[in-house]
Coordinates of C-alpha atoms and ligand atoms in Angstrom, one line a residue:
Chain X
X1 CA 124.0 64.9 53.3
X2 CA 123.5 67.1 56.3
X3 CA 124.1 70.5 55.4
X4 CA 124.9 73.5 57.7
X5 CA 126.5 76.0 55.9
X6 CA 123.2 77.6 54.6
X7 CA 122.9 80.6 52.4
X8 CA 121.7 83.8 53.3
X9 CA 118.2 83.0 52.4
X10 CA 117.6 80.1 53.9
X11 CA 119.0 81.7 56.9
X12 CA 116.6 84.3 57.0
X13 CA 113.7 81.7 56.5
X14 CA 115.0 79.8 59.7
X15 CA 114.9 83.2 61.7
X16 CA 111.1 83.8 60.4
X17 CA 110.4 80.8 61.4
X18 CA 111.4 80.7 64.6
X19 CA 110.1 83.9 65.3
X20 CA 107.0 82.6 64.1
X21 CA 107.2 80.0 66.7
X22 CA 108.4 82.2 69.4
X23 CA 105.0 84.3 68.1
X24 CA 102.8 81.6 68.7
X25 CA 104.0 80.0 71.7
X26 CA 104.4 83.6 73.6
X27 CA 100.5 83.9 72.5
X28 CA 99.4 80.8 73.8
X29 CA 100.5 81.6 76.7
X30 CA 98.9 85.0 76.4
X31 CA 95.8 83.6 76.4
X32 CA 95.3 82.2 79.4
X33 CA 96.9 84.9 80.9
X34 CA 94.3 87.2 79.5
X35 CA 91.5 85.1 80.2
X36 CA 92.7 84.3 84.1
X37 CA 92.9 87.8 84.2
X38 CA 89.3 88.5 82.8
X39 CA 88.2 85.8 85.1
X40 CA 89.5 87.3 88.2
X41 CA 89.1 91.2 87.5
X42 CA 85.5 91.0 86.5
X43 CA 84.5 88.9 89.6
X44 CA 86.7 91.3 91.6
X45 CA 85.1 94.2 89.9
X46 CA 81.5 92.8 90.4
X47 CA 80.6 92.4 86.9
X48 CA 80.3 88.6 87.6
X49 CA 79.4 86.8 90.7
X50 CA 82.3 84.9 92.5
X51 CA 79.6 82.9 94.0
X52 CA 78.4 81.5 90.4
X53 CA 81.6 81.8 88.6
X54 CA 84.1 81.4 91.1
X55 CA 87.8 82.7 89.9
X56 CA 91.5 82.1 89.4
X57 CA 92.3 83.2 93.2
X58 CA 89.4 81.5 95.2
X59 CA 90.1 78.3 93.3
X60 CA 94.1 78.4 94.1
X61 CA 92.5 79.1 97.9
X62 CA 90.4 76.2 97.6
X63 CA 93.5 73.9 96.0
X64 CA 95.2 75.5 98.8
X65 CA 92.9 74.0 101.4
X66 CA 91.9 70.4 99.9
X67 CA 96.2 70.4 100.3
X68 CA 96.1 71.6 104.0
X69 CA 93.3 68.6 104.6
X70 CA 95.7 66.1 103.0
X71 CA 93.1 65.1 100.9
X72 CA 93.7 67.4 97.4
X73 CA 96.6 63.8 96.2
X74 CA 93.7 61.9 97.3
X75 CA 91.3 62.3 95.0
X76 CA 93.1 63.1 92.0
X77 CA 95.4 59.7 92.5
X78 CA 91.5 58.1 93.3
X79 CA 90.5 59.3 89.7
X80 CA 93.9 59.2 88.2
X81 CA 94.5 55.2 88.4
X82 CA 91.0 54.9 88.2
X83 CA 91.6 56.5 84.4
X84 CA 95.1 54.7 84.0
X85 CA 93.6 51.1 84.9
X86 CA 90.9 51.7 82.7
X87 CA 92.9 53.7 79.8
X88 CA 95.4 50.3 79.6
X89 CA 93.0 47.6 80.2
X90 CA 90.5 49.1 77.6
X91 CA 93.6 49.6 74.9
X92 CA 95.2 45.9 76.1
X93 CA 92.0 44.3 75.6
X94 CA 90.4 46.6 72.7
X95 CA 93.4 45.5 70.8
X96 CA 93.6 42.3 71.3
X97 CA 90.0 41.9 70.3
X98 CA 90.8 43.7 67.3
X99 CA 93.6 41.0 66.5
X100 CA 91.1 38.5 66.9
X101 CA 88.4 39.8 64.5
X102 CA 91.1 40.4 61.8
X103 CA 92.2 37.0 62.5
X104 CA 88.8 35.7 61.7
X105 CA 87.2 36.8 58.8
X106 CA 84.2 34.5 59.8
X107 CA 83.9 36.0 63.5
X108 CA 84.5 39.4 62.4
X109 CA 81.3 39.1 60.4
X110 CA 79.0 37.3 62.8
X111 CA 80.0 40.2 65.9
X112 CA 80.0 43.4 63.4
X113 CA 76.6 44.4 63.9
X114 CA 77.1 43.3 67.7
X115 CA 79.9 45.9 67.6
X116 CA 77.7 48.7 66.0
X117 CA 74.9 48.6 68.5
X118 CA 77.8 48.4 71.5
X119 CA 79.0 51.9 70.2
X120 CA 76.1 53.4 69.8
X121 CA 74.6 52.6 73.0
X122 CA 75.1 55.5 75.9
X123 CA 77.4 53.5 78.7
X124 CA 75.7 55.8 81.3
X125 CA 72.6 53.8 80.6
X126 CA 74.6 50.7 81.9
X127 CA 75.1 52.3 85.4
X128 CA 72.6 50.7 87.8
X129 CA 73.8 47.5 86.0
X130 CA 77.3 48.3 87.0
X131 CA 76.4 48.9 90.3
X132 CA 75.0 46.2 90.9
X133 CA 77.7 43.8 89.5
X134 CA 80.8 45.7 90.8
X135 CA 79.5 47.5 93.7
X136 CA 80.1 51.0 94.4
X137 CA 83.4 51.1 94.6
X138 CA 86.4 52.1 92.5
X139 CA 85.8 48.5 90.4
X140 CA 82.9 50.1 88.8
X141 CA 84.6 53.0 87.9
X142 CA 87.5 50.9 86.1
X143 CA 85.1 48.9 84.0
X144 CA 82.8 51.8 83.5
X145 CA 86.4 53.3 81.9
X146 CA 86.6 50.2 80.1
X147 CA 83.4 50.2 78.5
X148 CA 83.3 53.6 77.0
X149 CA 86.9 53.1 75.4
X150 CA 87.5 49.7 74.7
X151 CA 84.8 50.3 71.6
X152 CA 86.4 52.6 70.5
X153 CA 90.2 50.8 70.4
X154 CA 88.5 48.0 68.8
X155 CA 87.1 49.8 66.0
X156 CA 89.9 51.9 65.2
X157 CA 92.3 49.2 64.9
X158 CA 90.1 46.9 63.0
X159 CA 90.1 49.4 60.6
X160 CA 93.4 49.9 60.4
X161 CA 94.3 46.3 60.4
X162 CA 92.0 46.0 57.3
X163 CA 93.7 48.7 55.3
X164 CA 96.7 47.4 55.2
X165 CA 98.2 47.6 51.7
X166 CA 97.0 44.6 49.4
X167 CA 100.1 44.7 47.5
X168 CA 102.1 44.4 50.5
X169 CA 99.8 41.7 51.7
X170 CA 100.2 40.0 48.3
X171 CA 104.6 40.3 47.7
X172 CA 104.5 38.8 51.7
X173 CA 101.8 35.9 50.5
X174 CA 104.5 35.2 47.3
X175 CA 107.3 34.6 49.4
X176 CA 105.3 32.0 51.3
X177 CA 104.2 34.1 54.5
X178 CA 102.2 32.1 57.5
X179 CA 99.3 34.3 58.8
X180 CA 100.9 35.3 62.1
X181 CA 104.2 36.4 60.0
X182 CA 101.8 38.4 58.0
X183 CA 100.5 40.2 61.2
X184 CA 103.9 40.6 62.8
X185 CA 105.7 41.7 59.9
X186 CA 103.0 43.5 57.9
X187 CA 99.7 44.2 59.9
X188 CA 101.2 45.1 63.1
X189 CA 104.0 47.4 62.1
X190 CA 102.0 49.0 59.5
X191 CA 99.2 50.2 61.9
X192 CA 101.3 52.2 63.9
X193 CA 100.2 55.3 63.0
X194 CA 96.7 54.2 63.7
X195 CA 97.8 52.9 67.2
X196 CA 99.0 56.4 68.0
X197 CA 96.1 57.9 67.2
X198 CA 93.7 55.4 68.4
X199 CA 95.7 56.2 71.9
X200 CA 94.7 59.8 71.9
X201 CA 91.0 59.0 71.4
X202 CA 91.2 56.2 73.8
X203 CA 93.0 58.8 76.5
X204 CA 89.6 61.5 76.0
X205 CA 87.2 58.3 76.5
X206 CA 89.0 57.3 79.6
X207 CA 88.7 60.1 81.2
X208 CA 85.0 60.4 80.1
X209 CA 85.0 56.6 81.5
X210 CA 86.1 57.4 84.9
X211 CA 84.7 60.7 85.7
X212 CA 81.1 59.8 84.5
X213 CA 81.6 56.2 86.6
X214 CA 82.3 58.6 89.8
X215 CA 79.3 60.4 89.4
X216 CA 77.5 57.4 89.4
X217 CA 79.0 55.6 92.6
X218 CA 81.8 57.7 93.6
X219 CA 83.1 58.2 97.4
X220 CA 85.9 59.8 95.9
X221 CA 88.0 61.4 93.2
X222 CA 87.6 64.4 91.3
X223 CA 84.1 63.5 89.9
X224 CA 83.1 63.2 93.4
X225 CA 84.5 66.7 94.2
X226 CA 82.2 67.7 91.0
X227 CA 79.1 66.3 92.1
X228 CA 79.5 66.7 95.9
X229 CA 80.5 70.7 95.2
X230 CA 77.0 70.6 93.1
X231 CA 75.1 69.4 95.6
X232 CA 76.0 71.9 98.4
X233 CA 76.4 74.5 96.1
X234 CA 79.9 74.9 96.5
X235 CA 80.8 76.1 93.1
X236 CA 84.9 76.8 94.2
X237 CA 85.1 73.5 95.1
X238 CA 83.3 72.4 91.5
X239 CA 85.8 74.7 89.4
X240 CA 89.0 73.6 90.9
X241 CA 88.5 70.0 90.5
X242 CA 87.3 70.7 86.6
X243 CA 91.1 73.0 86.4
X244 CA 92.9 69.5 88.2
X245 CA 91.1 67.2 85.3
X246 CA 91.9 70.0 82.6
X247 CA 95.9 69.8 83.6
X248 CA 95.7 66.2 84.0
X249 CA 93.8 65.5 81.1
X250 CA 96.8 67.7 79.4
X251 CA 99.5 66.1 80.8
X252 CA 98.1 62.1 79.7
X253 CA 97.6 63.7 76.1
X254 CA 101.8 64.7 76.3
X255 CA 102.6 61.3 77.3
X256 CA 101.2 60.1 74.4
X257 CA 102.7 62.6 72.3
X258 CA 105.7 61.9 73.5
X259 CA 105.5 57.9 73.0
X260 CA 104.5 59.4 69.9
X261 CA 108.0 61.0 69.1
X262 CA 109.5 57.9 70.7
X263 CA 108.3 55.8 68.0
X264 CA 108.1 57.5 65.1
X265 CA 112.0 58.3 66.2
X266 CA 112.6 54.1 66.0
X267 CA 110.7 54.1 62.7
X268 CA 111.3 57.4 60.6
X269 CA 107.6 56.4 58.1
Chain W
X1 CA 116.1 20.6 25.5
X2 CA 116.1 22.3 28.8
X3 CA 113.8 21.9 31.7
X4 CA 110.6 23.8 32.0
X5 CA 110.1 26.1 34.9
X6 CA 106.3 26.9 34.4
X7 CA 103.9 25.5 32.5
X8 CA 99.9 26.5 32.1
X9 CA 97.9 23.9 30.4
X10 CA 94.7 25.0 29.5
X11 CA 94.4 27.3 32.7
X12 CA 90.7 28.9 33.2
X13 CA 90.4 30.9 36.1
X14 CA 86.9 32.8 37.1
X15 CA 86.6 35.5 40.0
X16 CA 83.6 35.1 42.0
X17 CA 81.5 38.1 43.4
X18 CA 78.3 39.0 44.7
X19 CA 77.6 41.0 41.1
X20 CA 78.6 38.1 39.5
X21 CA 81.1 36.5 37.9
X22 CA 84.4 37.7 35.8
X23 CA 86.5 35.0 33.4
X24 CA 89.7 36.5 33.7
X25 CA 91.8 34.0 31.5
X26 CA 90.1 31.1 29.9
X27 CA 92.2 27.9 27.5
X28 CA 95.3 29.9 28.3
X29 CA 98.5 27.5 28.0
X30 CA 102.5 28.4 27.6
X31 CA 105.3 27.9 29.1
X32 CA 108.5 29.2 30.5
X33 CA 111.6 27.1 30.2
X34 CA 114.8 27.5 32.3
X35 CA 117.1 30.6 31.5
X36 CA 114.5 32.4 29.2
X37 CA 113.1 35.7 29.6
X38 CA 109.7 35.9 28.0
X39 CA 107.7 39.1 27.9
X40 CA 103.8 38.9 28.2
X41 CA 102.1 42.0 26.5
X42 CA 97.9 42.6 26.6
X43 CA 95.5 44.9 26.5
X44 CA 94.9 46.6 30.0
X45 CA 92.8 44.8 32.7
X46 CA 92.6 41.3 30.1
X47 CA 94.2 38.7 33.2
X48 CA 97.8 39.6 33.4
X49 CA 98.4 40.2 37.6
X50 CA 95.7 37.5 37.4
X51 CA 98.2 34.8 35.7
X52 CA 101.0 35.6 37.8
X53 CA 99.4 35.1 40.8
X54 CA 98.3 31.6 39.2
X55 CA 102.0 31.5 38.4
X56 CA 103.1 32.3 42.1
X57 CA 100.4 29.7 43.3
X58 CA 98.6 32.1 45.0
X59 CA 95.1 31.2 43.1
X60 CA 94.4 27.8 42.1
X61 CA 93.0 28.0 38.5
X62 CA 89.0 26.6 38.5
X63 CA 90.2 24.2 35.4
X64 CA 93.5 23.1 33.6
X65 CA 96.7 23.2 35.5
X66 CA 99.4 25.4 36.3
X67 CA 102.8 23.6 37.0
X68 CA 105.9 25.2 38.7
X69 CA 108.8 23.9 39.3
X70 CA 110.8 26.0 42.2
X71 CA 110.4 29.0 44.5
X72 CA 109.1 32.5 42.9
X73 CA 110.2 35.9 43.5
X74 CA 107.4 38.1 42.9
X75 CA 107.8 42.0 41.7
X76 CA 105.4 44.4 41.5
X77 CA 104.7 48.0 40.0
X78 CA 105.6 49.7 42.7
X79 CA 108.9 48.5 44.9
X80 CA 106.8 48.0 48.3
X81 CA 109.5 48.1 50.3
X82 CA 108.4 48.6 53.5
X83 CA 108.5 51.9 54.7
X84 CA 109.5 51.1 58.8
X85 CA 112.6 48.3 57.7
X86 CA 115.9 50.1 56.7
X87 CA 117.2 48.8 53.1
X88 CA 119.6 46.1 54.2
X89 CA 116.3 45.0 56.6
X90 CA 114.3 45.0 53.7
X91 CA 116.1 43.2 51.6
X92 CA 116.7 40.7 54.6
X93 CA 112.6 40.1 54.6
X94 CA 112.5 37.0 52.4
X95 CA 115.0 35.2 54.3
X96 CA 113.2 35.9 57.5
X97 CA 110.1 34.8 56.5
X98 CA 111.5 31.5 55.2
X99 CA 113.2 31.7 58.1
X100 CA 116.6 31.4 56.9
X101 CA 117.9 34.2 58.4
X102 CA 121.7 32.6 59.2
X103 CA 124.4 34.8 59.4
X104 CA 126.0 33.6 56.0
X105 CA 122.5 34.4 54.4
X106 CA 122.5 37.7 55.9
X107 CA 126.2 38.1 54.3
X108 CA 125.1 36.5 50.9
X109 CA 122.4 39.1 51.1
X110 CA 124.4 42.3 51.2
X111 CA 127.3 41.1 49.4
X112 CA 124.6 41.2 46.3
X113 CA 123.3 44.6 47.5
X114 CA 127.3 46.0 47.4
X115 CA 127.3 44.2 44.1
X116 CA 124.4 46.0 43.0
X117 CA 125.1 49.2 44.1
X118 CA 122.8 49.5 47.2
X119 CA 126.4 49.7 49.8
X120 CA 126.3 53.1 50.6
X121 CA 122.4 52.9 51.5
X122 CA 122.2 49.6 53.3
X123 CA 121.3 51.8 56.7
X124 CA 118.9 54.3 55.0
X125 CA 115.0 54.0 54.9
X126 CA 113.2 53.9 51.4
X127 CA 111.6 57.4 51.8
X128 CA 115.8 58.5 52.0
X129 CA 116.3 56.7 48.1
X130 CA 114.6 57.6 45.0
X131 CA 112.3 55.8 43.2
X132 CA 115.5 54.0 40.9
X133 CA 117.2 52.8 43.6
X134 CA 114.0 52.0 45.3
X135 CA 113.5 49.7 42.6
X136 CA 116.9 48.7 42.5
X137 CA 116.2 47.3 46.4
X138 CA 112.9 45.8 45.2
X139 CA 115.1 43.5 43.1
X140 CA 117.5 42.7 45.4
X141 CA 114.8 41.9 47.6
X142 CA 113.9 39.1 45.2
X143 CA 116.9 37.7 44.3
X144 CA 117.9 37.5 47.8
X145 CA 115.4 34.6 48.4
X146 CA 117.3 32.9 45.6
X147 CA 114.3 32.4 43.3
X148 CA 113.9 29.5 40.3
X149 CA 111.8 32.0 38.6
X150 CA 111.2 35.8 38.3
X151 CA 107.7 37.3 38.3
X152 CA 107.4 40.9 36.7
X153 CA 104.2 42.7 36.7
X154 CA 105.0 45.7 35.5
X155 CA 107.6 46.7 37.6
X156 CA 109.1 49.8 35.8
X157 CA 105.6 51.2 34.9
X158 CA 105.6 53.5 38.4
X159 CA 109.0 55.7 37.0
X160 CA 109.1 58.5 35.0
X161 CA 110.5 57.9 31.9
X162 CA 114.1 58.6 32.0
X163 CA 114.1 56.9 35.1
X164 CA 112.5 53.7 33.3
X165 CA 114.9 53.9 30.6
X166 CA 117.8 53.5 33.2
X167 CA 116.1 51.2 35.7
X168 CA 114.6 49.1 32.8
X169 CA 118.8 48.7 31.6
X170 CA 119.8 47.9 35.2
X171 CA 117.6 45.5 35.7
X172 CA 117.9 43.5 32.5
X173 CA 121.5 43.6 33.1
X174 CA 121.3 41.9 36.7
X175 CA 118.6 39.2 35.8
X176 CA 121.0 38.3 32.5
X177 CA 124.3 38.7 34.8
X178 CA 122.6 36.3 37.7
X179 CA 121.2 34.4 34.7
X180 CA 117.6 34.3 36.4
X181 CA 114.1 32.8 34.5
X182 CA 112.1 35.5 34.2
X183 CA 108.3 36.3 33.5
X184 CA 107.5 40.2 32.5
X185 CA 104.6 41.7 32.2
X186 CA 104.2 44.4 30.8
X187 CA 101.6 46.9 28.7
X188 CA 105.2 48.8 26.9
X189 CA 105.5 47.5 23.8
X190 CA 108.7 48.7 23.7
X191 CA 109.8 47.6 26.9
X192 CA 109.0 44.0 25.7
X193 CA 111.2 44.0 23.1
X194 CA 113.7 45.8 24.4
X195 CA 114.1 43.0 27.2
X196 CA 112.9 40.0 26.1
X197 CA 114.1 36.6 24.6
X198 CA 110.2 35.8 23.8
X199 CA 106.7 38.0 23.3
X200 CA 103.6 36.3 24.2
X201 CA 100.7 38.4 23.2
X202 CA 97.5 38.5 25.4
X203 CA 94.1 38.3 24.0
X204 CA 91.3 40.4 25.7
X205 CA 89.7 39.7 28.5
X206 CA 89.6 36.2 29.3
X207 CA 93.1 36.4 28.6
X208 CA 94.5 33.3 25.7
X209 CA 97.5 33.2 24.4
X210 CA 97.1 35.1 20.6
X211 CA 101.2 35.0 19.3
X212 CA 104.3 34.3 20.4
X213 CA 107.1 35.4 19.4
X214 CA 110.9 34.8 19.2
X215 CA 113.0 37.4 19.5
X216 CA 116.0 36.6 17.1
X217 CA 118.5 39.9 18.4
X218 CA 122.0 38.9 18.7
X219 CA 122.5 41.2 22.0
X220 CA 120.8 41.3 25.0
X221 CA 121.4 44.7 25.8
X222 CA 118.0 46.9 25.9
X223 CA 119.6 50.2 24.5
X224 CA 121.5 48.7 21.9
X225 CA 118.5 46.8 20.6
X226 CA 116.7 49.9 20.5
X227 CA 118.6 51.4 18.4
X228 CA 118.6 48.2 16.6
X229 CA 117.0 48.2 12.8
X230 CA 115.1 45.3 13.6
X231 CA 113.5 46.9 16.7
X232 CA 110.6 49.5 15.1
X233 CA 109.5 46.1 12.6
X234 CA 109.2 44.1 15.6
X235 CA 107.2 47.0 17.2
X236 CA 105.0 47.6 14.1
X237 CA 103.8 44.0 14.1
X238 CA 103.2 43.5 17.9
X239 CA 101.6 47.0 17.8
X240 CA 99.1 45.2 15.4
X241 CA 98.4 42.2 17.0
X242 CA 97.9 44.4 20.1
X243 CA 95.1 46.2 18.5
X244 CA 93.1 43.9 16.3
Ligands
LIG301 N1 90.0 39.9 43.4 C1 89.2 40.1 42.3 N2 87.9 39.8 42.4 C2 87.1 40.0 41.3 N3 87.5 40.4 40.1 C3 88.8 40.6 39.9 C4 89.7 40.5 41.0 N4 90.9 40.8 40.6 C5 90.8 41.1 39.3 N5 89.5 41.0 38.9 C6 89.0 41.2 37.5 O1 89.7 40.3 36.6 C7 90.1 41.0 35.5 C8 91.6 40.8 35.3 O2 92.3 41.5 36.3 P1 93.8 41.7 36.3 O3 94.2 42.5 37.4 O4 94.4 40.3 36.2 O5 94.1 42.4 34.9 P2 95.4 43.1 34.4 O6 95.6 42.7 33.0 O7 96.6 42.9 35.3 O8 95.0 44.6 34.4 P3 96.0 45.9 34.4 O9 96.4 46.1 33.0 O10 95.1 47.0 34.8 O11 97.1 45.7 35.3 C9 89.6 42.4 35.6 O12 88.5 42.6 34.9 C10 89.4 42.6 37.1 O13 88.3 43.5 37.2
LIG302 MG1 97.8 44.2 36.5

């Protein structure tokens, strides 16, 4: 049913549209042109101190020189499969626990308020705890990572889970459905929507995870860079590694996006 | 005398919740036999889903006894196909879930949806069909488990009503043509009469059985018997005994 000879109007709503696009995009991309150019001209023009604010060209000079140390893939790949580890072992097991208490009516009742008080407490309160049972080393980091998201995955996808469509629930109970064919058939596939955004939450709270767990114990990583640039006052060295976790940050929230498109493609809702 | 396919003796059933507690049908008794297509009218919220899911042994009533003989097929208001399975996938869920899934199954499956209509949008999703056809797969969908009896609740109420009209004709004609027991529910006065061999009238909340009725048309057809004399006396007196 695929139609492409169009008529003039709808022609001339595709061009506005595009241009639209072309509008936005092209703006977007103004911005932080305009504001890289603030950043740098009024530091250079002495209306704002370089030494407090840094700027656009002492950072790239700074990226510059963590590279020429060899030590710039260092620390981000430190903090990035710090995040990763704890990003897919907070969503495997967040889920899975999220299966479990749908499973179980009964347990889902006895752990609820157990789950409420978990979510409301402040991780960072858990840190000298941490320490001492994973050391100081990238371990803590992970399950720091793990702790602040896998919350979150469990509540979002227990709540999902639980929405699913009582009349659906009730045509699959009529033709004589077992529970586990209700969850692969119904519960599962029905909560994919849910699962996509549950992943772009869980993505912010890794990264949360892991940079506050390398400010607590870190030797390494970008959080390191943070804190150790406080400490001596190097504020260059603070700014770049906040731009590296910005892109990064960016570029785990397109994977997702694109997974996104991947399965939304195999499912057309 | 032929066989019966469902039979509720005396069937109370009460739901239980923390405000308290609802009788949702209470004495109720009648039966279906093999072949027939009987109607069930009543007032809004007096038991009806409530009785077929007695029916379709998904409750167990809390006195009396509900006896079935054979597999249901259970349809609903709206089609709930599911949105992610293509049509011929959809129709295909029964069989998997009874795990029957064989390839001459599979075959037996479309060959109804061809029959049916459905060929040309075997491949397409249920957001690509309208609500008709939608409906249309719905049924398919519950014939292609190969049920000994039909449940209806309300299944044409969701369409507009030109849509109804249509649907309401294609279905009757496929349940007569496949020669399917079926159980309707239904609020449409019309709608009962138009499609039914027998009315059972519904009592209030806890739902009883108040009248039954035969209906004594020569054709099965759901238009002609509209325009059938017969049709707006039949209407006049279940409109009554609706509203008592
Ligand atoms: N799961 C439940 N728990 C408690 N009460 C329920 C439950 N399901 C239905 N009821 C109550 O039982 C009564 C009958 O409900 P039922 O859905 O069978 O009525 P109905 O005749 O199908 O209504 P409608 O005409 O709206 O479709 C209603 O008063 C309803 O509030
Ligand atoms: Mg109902």
């Amino acid at each position: 049913m695929k139609n492409t000879n169009f008529s003039a109007e709808h022609l001339k709503w595709r061009k506005k549209r595009k241009i639209r696009l072309i509008v936005v995009q092209s703006l977007r991309v103004g911005l932080l042109l305009f504001f890289l150019l603030f950043w740098e001209l009024s530091t250079r023009l002495g209306w704002a101190d370089p030494f407090l604010v840094s700027s656009p060209s002492r950072i790239a000079a700074t990226i510059g020189s963590l590279y020429a140390e060899g030590t710039l893939f260092y620390h981000i790949g430190v903090t990035l499969l710090e995040t990763a580890i704890g990003f897919l072992a907070a969503v495997a097991l967040g889920y899975a626990i999220a299966l479990l208490l749908w499973w179980s009516d009964m347990l889902r009742r006895i752990l609820e308020p157990y789950i409420v008080v978990l979510n409301a407490l402040p991780k960072i309160a858990m840190g000298p705890l941490i320490i001492i049972w994973c050391g100081t080393g990238s371990k803590a980091i992970v399950f720091m990572t793990i702790l602040v998201g896998i919350i979150v995955v469990i509540m979002h996808m227990l709540s999902a889970f639980l929405e699913t469509d009582a009349n659906k629930l009730l045509l699959l109970r009529s033709m004589g459905a077992s529970k586990l064919q209700i969850l692969t058939k119904l519960v599962i596939p029905s909560s994919r929507a849910a699962f996509i955004s549950m992943l772009k939450v869980a993505v912010g709270m890794s990264w949360i995870g892991s940079i506050m767990g390398e400010y607590i114990v870190s030797r390494a990583g970008l959080g390191y860079l943070i804190v150790y640039g406080g400490q001596v006052f190097k504020l260059d060295l603070v700014m770049t590694a906040t731009v590296i976790l910005c892109a990064l940050a960016a570029g785990m929230y397109f994977l997702v996006v694109l997974l996104e498109k991947i399965l939304v493609k195999n499912t057309k809702n | 005398m032929k066989e019966k396919i469902l039979k509720f003796e005396n069937v109370k059933l009460i739901y239980h919740t923390v405000r308290g507690e609802t009788v949702a049908t209470e004495n109720l008794s009648f039966s279906v036999e093999e072949g027939e297509f009987v109607a069930m009218i009543g007032p809004s919220g007096c038991g009806k889903s409530t009785l077929l899911s007695l029916a379709a042994g998904l409750l167990a009533p809390s006195e009396g006894s509900v006896e079935r003989r054979g597999s249901v097929g259970y349809m609903l208001q709206r089609d709930e196909l599911f949105p992610w399975r293509t049509i011929e996938k959809n129709i295909q869920l029964p069989l998997e879930i009874e795990k029957k899934l064989t390839p001459e199954a599979k075959k037996e499956a479309r060959e109804l949806a061809e029959k049916y209509g459905l060929k040309d949008f075997l491949g397409s999703y249920p957001s690509e069909l309208s609500g008709g056809m939608r409906q249309r797969a719905a049924l398919i969908r519950t014939l292609a488990m190969r049920p000994d009896i039909l449940l209806l609740d309300e299944p044409f109420s969701a369409l507009d009503y030109q849509t109804r009209l249509n649907v309401t004709q294609d279905v009757a004609g496929i349940i007569r043509r496949e020669k399917k027991t079926a159980l309707l529910i239904t609020h449409d006065i019309s709608e009962a009469i138009s499609l039914a061999d027998r009315v059972i009238v519904l009592t209030d909340r806890p739902a009883r059985v108040a009248h039954t009725h035969t209906l004594d048309f020569e054709e099965t057809d759901p238009l002609k018997r509209r325009e059938n004399r017969q049709f707006s006396a039949w209407f006049e007196l279940l409109w009554k005994e609706l509203n008592v």
